[in-house]
mmCIF file of N, CA and C in Angstrom:
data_model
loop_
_atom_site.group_PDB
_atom_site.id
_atom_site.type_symbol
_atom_site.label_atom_id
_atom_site.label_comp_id
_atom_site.label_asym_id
_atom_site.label_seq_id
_atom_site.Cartn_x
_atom_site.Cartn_y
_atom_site.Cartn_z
ATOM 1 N N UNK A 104 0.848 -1.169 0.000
ATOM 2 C CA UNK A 104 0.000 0.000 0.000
ATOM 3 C C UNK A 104 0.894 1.233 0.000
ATOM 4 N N UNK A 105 0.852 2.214 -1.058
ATOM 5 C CA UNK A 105 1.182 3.273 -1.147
ATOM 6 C C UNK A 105 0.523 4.532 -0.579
ATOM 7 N N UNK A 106 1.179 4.936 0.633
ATOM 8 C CA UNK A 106 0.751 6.733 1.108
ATOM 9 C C UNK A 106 1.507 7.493 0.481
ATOM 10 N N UNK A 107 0.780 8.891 -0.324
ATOM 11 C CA UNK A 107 1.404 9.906 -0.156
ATOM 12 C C UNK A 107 0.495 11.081 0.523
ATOM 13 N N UNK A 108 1.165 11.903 1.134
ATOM 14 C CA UNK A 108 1.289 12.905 1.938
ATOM 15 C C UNK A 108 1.373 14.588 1.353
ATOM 16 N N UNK A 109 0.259 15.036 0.959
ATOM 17 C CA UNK A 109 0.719 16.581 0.328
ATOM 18 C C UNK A 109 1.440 17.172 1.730
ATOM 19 N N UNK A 110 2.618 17.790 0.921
ATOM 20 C CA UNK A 110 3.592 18.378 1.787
ATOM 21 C C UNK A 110 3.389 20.165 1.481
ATOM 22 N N UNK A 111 2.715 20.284 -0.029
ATOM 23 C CA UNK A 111 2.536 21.519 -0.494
ATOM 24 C C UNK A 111 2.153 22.872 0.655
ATOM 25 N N UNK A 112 2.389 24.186 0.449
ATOM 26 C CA UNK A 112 1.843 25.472 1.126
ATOM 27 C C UNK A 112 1.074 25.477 2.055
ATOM 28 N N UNK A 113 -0.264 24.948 1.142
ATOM 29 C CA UNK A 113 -1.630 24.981 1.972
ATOM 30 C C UNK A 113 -1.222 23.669 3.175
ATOM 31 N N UNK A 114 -1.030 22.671 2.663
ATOM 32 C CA UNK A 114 -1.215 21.131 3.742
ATOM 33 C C UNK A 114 -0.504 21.602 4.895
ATOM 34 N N UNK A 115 1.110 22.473 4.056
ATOM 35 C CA UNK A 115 1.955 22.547 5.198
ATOM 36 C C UNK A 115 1.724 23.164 6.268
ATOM 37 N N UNK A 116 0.673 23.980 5.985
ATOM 38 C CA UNK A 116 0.484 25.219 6.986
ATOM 39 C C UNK A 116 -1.090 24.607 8.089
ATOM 40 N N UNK A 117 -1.629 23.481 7.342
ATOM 41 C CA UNK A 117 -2.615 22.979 7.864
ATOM 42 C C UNK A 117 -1.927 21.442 8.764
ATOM 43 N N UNK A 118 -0.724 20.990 8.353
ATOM 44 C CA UNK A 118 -0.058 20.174 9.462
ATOM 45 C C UNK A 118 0.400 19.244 8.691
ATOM 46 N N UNK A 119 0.137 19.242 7.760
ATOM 47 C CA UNK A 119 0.708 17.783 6.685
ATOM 48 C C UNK A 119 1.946 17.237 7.485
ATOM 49 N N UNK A 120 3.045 17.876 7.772
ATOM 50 C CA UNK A 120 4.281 17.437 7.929
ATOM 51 C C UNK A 120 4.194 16.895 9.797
ATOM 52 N N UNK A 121 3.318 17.132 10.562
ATOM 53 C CA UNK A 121 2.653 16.412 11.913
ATOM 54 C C UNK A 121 1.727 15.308 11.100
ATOM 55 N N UNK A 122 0.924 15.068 10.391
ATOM 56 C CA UNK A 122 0.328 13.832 9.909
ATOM 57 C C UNK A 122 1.047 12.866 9.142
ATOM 58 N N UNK A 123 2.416 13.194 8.585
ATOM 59 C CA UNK A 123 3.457 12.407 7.989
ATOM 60 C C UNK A 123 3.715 11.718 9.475
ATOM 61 N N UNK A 124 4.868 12.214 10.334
ATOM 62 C CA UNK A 124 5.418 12.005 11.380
ATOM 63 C C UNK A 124 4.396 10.875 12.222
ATOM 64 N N UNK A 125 3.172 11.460 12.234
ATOM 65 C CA UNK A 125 2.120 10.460 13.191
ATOM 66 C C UNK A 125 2.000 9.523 12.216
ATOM 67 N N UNK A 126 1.224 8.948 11.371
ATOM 68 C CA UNK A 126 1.658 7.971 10.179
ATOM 69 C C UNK A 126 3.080 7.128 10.197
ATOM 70 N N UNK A 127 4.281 7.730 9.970
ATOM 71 C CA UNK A 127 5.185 7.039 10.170
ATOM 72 C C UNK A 127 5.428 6.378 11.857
ATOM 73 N N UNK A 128 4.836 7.293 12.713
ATOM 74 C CA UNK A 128 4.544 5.949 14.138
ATOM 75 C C UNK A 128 3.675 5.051 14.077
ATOM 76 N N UNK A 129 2.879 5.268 13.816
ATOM 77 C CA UNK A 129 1.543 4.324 13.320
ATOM 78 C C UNK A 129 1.967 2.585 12.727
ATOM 79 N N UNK A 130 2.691 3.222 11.376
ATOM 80 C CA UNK A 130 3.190 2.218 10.567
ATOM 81 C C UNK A 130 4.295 1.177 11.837
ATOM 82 N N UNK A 131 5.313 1.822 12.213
ATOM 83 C CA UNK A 131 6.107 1.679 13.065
ATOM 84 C C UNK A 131 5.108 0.586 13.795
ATOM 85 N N UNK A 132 4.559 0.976 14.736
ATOM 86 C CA UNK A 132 3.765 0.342 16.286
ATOM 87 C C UNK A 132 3.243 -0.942 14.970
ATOM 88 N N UNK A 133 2.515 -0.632 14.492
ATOM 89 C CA UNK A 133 2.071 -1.914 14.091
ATOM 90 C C UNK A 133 2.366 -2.996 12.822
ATOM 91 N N UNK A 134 3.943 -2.341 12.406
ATOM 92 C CA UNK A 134 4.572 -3.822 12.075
ATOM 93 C C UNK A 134 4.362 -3.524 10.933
ATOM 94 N N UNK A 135 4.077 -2.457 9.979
ATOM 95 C CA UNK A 135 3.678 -2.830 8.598
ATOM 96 C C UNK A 135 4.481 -2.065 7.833
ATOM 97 N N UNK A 136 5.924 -2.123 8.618
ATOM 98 C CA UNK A 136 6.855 -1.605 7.328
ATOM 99 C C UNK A 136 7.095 -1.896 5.850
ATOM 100 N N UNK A 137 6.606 -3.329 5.914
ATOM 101 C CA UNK A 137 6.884 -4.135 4.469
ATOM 102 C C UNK A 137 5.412 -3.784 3.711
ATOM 103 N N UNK A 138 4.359 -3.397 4.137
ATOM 104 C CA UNK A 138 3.097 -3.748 3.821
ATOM 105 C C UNK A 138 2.902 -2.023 3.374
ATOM 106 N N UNK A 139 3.064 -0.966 4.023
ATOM 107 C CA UNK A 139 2.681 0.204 3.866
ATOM 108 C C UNK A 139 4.063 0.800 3.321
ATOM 109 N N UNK A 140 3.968 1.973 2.155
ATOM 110 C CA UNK A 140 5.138 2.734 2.314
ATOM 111 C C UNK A 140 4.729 4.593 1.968
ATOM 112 N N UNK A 141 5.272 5.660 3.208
ATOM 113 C CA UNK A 141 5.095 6.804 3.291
ATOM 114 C C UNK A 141 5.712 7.326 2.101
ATOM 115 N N UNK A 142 4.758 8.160 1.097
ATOM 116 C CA UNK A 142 5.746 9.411 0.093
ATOM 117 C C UNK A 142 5.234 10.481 0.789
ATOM 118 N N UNK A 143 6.168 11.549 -0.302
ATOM 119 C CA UNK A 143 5.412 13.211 0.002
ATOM 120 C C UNK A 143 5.094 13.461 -1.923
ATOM 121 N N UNK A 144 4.256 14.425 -1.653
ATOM 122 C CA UNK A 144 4.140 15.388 -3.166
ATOM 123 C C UNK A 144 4.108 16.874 -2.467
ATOM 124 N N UNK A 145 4.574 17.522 -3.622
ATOM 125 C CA UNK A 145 3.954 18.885 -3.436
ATOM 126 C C UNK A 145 3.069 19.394 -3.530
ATOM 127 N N UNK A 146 1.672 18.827 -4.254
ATOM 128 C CA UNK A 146 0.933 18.949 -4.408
ATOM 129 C C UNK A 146 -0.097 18.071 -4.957
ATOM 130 N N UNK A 147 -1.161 17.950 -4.245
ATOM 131 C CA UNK A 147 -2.420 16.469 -5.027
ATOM 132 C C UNK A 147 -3.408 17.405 -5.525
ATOM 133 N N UNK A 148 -3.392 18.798 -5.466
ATOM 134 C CA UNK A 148 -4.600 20.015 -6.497
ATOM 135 C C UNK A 148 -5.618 19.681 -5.451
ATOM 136 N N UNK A 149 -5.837 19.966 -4.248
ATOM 137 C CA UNK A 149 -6.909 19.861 -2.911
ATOM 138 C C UNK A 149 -6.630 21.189 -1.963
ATOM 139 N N UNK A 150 -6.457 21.882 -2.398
ATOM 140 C CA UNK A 150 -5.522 22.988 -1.433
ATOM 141 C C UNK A 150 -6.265 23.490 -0.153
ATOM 142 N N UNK A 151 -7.634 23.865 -0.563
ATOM 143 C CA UNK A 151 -8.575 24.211 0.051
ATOM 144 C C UNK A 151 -8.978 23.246 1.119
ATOM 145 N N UNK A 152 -8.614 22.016 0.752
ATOM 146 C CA UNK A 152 -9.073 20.715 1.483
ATOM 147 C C UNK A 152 -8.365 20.148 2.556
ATOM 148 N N UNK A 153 -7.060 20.642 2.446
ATOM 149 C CA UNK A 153 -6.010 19.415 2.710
ATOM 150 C C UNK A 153 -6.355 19.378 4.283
ATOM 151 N N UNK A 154 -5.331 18.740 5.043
ATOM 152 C CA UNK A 154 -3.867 18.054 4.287
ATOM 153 C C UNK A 154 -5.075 16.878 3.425
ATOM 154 N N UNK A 155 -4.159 16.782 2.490
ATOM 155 C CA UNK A 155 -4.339 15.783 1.405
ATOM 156 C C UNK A 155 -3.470 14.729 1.418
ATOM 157 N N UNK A 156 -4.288 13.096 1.115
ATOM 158 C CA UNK A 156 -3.627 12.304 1.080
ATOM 159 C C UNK A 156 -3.823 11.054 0.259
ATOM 160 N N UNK A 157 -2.769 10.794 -0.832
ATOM 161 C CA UNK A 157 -3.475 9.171 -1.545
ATOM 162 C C UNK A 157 -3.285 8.053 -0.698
ATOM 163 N N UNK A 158 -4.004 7.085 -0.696
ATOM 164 C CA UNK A 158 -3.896 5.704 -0.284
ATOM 165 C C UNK A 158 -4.237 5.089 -1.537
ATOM 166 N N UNK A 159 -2.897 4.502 -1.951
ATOM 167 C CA UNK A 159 -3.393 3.931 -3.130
ATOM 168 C C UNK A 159 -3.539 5.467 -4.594
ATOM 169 N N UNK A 160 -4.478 5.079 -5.043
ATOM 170 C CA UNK A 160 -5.035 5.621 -6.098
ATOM 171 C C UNK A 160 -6.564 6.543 -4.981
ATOM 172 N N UNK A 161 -6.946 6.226 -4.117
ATOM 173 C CA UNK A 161 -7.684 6.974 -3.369
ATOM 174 C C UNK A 161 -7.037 8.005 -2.448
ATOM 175 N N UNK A 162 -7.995 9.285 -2.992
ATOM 176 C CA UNK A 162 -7.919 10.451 -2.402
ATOM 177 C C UNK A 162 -8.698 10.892 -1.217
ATOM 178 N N UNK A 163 -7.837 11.176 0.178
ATOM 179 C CA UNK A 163 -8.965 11.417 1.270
ATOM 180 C C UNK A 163 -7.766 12.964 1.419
ATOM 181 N N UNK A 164 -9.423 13.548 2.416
ATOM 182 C CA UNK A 164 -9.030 15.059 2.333
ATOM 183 C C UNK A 164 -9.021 15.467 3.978
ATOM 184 N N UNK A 165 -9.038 16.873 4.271
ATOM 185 C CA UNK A 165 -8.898 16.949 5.853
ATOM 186 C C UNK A 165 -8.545 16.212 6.483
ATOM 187 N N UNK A 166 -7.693 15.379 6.298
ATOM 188 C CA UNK A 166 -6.602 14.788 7.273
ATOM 189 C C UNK A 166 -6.229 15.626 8.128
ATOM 190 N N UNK A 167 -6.258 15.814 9.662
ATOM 191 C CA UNK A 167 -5.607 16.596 10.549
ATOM 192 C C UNK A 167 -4.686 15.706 11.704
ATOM 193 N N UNK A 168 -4.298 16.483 12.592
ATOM 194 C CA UNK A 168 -3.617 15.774 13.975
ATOM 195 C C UNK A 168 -4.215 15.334 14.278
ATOM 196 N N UNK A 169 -5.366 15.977 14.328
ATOM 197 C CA UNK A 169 -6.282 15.203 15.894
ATOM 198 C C UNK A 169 -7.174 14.253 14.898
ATOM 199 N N UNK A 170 -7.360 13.738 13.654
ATOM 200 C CA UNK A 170 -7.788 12.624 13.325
ATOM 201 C C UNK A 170 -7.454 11.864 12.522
ATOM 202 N N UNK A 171 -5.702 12.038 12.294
ATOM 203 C CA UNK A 171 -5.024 11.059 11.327
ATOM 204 C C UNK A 171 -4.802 9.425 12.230
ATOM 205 N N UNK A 172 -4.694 9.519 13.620
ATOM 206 C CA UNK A 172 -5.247 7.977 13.666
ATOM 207 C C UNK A 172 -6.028 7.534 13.535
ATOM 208 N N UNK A 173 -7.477 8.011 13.298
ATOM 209 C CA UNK A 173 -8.540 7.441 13.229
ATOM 210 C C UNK A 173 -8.316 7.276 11.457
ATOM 211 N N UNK A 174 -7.874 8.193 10.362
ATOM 212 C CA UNK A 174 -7.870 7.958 9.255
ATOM 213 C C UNK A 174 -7.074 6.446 8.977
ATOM 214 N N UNK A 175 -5.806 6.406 9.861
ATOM 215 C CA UNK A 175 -5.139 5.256 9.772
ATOM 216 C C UNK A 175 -5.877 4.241 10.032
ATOM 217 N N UNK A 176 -6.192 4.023 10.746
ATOM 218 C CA UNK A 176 -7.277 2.991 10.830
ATOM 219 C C UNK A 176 -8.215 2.394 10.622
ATOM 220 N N UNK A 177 -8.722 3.671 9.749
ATOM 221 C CA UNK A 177 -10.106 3.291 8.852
ATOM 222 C C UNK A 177 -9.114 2.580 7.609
ATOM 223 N N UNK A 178 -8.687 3.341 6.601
ATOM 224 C CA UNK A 178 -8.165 3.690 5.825
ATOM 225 C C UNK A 178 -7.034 2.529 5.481
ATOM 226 N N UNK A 179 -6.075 2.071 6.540
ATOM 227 C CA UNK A 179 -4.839 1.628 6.324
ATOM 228 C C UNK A 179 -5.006 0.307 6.453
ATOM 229 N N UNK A 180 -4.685 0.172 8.458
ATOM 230 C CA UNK A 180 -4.976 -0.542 8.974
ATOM 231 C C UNK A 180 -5.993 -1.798 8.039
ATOM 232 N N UNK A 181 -7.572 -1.293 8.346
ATOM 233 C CA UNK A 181 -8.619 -2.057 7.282
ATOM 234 C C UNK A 181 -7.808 -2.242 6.063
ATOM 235 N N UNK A 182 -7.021 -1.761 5.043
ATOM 236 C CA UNK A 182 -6.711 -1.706 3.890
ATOM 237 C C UNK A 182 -5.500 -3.438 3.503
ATOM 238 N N UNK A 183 -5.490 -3.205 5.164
ATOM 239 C CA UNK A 183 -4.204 -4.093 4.733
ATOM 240 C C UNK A 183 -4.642 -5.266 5.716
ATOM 241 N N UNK A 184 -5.755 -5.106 5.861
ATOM 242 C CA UNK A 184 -6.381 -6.840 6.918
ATOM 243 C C UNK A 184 -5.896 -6.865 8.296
ATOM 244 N N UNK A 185 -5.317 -5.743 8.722
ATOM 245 C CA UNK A 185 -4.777 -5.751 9.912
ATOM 246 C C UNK A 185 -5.617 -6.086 10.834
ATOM 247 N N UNK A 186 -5.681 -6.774 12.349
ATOM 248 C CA UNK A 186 -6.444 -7.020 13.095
ATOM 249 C C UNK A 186 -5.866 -5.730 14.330
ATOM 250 N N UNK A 187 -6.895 -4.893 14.658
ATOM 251 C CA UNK A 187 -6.533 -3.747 15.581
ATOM 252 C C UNK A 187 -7.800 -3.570 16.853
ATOM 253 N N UNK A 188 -7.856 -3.308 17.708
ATOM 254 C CA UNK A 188 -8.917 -3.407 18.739
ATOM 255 C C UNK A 188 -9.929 -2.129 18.461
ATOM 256 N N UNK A 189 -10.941 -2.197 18.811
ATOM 257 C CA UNK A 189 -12.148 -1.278 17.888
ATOM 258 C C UNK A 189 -11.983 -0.008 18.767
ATOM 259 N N UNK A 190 -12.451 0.962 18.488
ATOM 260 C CA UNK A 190 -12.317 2.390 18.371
ATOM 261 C C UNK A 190 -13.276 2.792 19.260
#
């Protein structure tokens, strides 16, 4: 599974580069170095939206601090069959 991460103006200033960092613990804690891998872009054209992020070929938007674990988990976690304790 491929993440990328808009790193662009807008994301940056909305936290992109704190939702990279939390993501890369995420991945970390639960073992899926081989299974998940973090990029950046400068831009995914969401500016208004961001932080912006692909999973895959899917685009999710407002990614923030306070709910990029829950995105991980919907999103990742589920993506990759992981077994994780419910929310």
């Amino acid at each position: 599974m491929n993440i990328c991460i808009c790193i662009g103006s807008s994301c940056h200033l909305k936290g992109s580069y704190s939702v990279k960092q939390i993501f890369e613990s995420l991945v970390k804690e639960n073992n899926l170095e081989d299974k998940v891998k973090i990029q950046v872009a400068f831009c995914l054209g969401h500016c208004r939206d961001g932080v912006s992020i692909k999973i895959d070929e899917n685009l999710i938007t407002g990614v923030s601090r306070e709910n990029a674990k829950d995105v991980f988990t919907k999103y990742i976690l589920e993506g990759v069959g992981h077994e994780h304790p419910s929310i």
